[in-house]
Short mmCIF file of C-alpha atoms in Angstrom, two decimals:
data_model
loop_
_atom_site.label_atom_id
_atom_site.label_comp_id
_atom_site.label_asym_id
_atom_site.label_seq_id
_atom_site.Cartn_x
_atom_site.Cartn_y
_atom_site.Cartn_z
CA MET U 1065 41.49 -75.70 -47.54
CA THR U 1066 40.08 -79.14 -48.06
CA GLN U 1067 39.32 -79.84 -51.68
CA HIS U 1068 37.50 -82.95 -52.86
CA PHE U 1069 36.61 -84.20 -56.31
CA LYS U 1070 33.44 -86.15 -57.00
CA GLN U 1071 33.16 -88.19 -60.17
CA VAL U 1072 29.95 -87.11 -61.92
CA GLY U 1073 30.42 -89.02 -65.17
CA PRO U 1074 32.99 -90.84 -67.25
CA GLN U 1075 36.22 -88.79 -67.07
CA ARG U 1076 34.23 -85.90 -65.50
CA TYR U 1077 34.82 -84.54 -61.98
CA ARG U 1078 33.33 -81.76 -59.88
CA GLU U 1079 35.36 -79.98 -57.24
CA SER U 1080 33.99 -79.47 -53.75
CA PHE U 1081 35.48 -77.41 -50.95
CA GLY U 1082 35.17 -77.42 -47.21
CA ARG U 1083 35.20 -79.85 -44.34
CA TYR U 1084 32.62 -82.25 -43.02
CA LEU U 1085 32.23 -82.71 -39.28
CA ASP U 1086 34.35 -85.87 -39.61
CA ASP U 1087 37.30 -83.86 -40.97
CA PHE U 1088 37.73 -81.55 -37.97
CA GLU U 1089 40.21 -82.52 -35.25
CA VAL U 1090 40.63 -80.60 -32.01
CA GLY U 1091 44.03 -78.89 -32.03
CA ASP U 1092 44.29 -78.58 -35.82
CA VAL U 1093 45.23 -75.11 -37.07
CA TYR U 1094 44.24 -73.93 -40.55
CA GLU U 1095 46.23 -71.09 -42.10
CA HIS U 1096 43.84 -69.23 -44.37
CA ARG U 1097 45.22 -67.97 -47.65
CA PRO U 1098 45.29 -65.80 -49.63
CA GLY U 1099 45.68 -62.72 -47.49
CA LYS U 1100 44.02 -59.43 -48.40
CA THR U 1101 45.49 -55.96 -48.61
CA VAL U 1102 42.87 -53.58 -47.27
CA THR U 1103 42.31 -50.53 -49.47
CA GLU U 1104 40.87 -47.14 -48.67
CA TYR U 1105 38.06 -48.01 -51.08
CA ASP U 1106 37.23 -51.20 -49.10
CA ASN U 1107 37.03 -49.18 -45.91
CA HIS U 1108 34.93 -46.38 -47.42
CA MET U 1109 32.49 -48.76 -49.10
CA PHE U 1110 31.95 -50.86 -45.98
CA THR U 1111 31.53 -47.73 -43.89
CA LEU U 1112 28.93 -46.40 -46.33
CA LEU U 1113 27.12 -49.75 -46.65
CA THR U 1114 26.73 -50.01 -42.89
CA LEU U 1115 25.89 -46.33 -42.33
CA ASN U 1116 28.77 -45.85 -39.91
CA THR U 1117 29.09 -42.08 -39.76
CA HIS U 1118 32.14 -41.80 -37.50
CA PRO U 1119 34.59 -39.55 -39.39
CA VAL U 1120 37.65 -41.48 -38.17
CA HIS U 1121 36.85 -43.98 -40.94
CA PHE U 1122 36.47 -41.68 -43.95
CA ASP U 1123 37.49 -38.07 -43.21
CA ARG U 1124 41.24 -37.78 -43.86
CA GLU U 1125 41.64 -34.50 -41.98
CA TYR U 1126 39.78 -35.86 -38.97
CA GLY U 1127 41.96 -38.98 -39.08
CA LYS U 1128 45.13 -36.86 -39.14
CA ALA U 1129 44.05 -35.15 -35.92
CA THR U 1130 43.60 -38.44 -34.01
CA GLU U 1131 46.26 -40.28 -32.02
CA PHE U 1132 46.60 -42.63 -35.03
CA GLY U 1133 47.37 -39.80 -37.48
CA ARG U 1134 45.19 -41.34 -40.17
CA ASN U 1135 41.89 -43.09 -40.82
CA LEU U 1136 41.12 -46.38 -39.12
CA VAL U 1137 39.58 -49.30 -40.99
CA VAL U 1138 36.11 -49.83 -39.56
CA SER U 1139 36.28 -52.85 -37.21
CA PRO U 1140 33.22 -54.75 -38.53
CA TYR U 1141 34.98 -54.87 -41.91
CA THR U 1142 38.00 -56.48 -40.27
CA LEU U 1143 35.74 -59.06 -38.65
CA ALA U 1144 33.86 -59.75 -41.88
CA LEU U 1145 37.11 -60.11 -43.81
CA LEU U 1146 38.55 -62.60 -41.32
CA ILE U 1147 35.34 -64.63 -41.36
CA GLY U 1148 35.43 -64.63 -45.15
CA MET U 1149 39.04 -65.78 -45.18
CA SER U 1150 38.11 -68.75 -43.00
CA VAL U 1151 35.13 -69.99 -45.02
CA THR U 1152 36.88 -72.54 -47.25
CA ASP U 1153 38.57 -74.14 -44.25
CA VAL U 1154 35.89 -73.83 -41.57
CA SER U 1155 32.38 -73.17 -42.88
CA GLN U 1156 32.19 -73.91 -46.62
CA LYS U 1157 29.82 -76.80 -45.87
CA ALA U 1158 28.16 -75.16 -42.84
CA ILE U 1159 24.44 -75.33 -42.28
CA ALA U 1160 24.55 -72.26 -40.03
CA ASN U 1161 26.80 -70.00 -38.04
CA LEU U 1162 25.51 -70.40 -34.50
CA GLY U 1163 27.33 -67.55 -32.86
CA MET U 1164 30.49 -65.61 -32.21
CA ASP U 1165 31.98 -64.85 -28.84
CA GLU U 1166 34.97 -63.05 -27.42
CA VAL U 1167 35.37 -60.74 -30.43
CA LYS U 1168 38.45 -58.62 -29.79
CA PHE U 1169 40.10 -55.91 -31.86
CA THR U 1170 43.62 -55.89 -30.46
CA ALA U 1171 45.33 -53.41 -32.80
CA PRO U 1172 44.23 -50.83 -35.35
CA VAL U 1173 43.98 -51.71 -39.03
CA PHE U 1174 44.82 -49.11 -41.68
CA ALA U 1175 44.38 -48.93 -45.43
CA GLY U 1176 47.45 -50.59 -46.92
CA ASP U 1177 47.68 -53.30 -44.25
CA THR U 1178 47.63 -56.88 -45.50
CA LEU U 1179 45.69 -59.24 -43.28
CA TYR U 1180 46.08 -62.99 -42.87
CA ALA U 1181 44.14 -65.36 -40.63
CA HIS U 1182 44.34 -68.75 -39.02
CA SER U 1183 41.82 -70.81 -37.09
CA GLU U 1184 42.35 -73.43 -34.40
CA VAL U 1185 39.75 -76.12 -33.79
CA LEU U 1186 38.87 -75.93 -30.08
CA GLY U 1187 36.00 -78.37 -30.00
CA LYS U 1188 33.62 -80.57 -31.94
CA ARG U 1189 30.61 -82.58 -30.92
CA ALA U 1190 27.66 -84.31 -32.49
CA SER U 1191 24.40 -82.38 -32.31
CA ARG U 1192 22.00 -83.74 -29.71
CA SER U 1193 18.94 -82.64 -31.71
CA ARG U 1194 20.07 -82.86 -35.34
CA PRO U 1195 21.28 -86.29 -36.47
CA GLY U 1196 24.07 -86.19 -39.05
CA GLN U 1197 25.21 -82.76 -37.88
CA GLY U 1198 27.56 -81.37 -35.27
CA ILE U 1199 28.95 -78.20 -33.76
CA VAL U 1200 32.53 -77.11 -34.37
CA THR U 1201 34.14 -74.36 -32.30
CA VAL U 1202 37.13 -72.49 -33.70
CA ARG U 1203 39.22 -69.54 -32.57
CA THR U 1204 40.21 -67.33 -35.50
CA VAL U 1205 43.08 -64.85 -35.24
CA GLY U 1206 43.84 -62.12 -37.77
CA VAL U 1207 47.34 -60.73 -38.16
CA ASN U 1208 48.82 -57.95 -40.25
CA GLN U 1209 51.78 -58.07 -42.62
CA ASP U 1210 54.17 -57.73 -39.67
CA GLY U 1211 52.62 -60.68 -37.83
CA GLY U 1212 50.94 -58.44 -35.26
CA GLU U 1213 47.55 -59.65 -34.05
CA VAL U 1214 44.73 -57.28 -35.01
CA ALA U 1215 41.63 -59.28 -34.04
CA SER U 1216 40.39 -62.60 -32.72
CA PHE U 1217 37.08 -64.32 -32.09
CA LEU U 1218 35.44 -67.64 -31.27
CA ARG U 1219 32.90 -69.06 -33.70
CA ASN U 1220 30.46 -71.96 -33.39
CA VAL U 1221 29.40 -73.53 -36.67
CA LEU U 1222 26.80 -76.22 -37.36
CA VAL U 1223 28.41 -78.61 -39.84
CA PRO U 1224 27.07 -81.77 -41.53
CA ALA U 1225 28.73 -85.14 -41.19
CA ARG U 1226 29.95 -86.78 -44.40
CA GLY U 1227 26.96 -87.87 -46.49
CA HIS U 1228 24.62 -85.36 -44.83
CA ALA U 1229 25.53 -82.11 -46.64
CA THR U 1230 23.14 -80.37 -49.02
CA GLU U 1231 25.59 -80.88 -51.89
CA ASP U 1232 25.59 -84.64 -51.15
CA ARG U 1233 21.86 -84.72 -51.94
CA ILE U 1234 21.88 -82.62 -55.13
CA ASP U 1235 23.09 -84.28 -58.31
CA HIS U 1236 23.66 -81.09 -60.30
CA TYR U 1237 25.62 -79.27 -57.57
#
């Protein structure tokens, strides 16, 4: 996580998180912390919020009868959690998420699993149509407490160059 401090007055500083386009280097890997232990409540709430009615996510008896022997964590929650974990390192200063590709769920996630993530910078380039901005491409991988990969995806993020972020133009932010 990149943390900056901006002096806003005599002996007064404001913290700022995230990376500008200038801070990304192809090949850098960011280990996102803290991890998150997924609870049954997390899984049930996300399932209900998204109206996913498949019983493998919330019916214990149904889950017991599956090849997994228990309920699975709903995969969009896993994706959302991994994206959230990466925000301070990848997209805290983002203008927009431009897209995600190659989303893969490579192993099941269960309540009680603790997930961690890391992102590798695969590319960065200045925007051709938006001066002071650029596109960063990262590959994010989520692993469980045993180090086993559970998901991965590519993400393209529109990021401002230093001096071009919204927070750079707002005095009170």
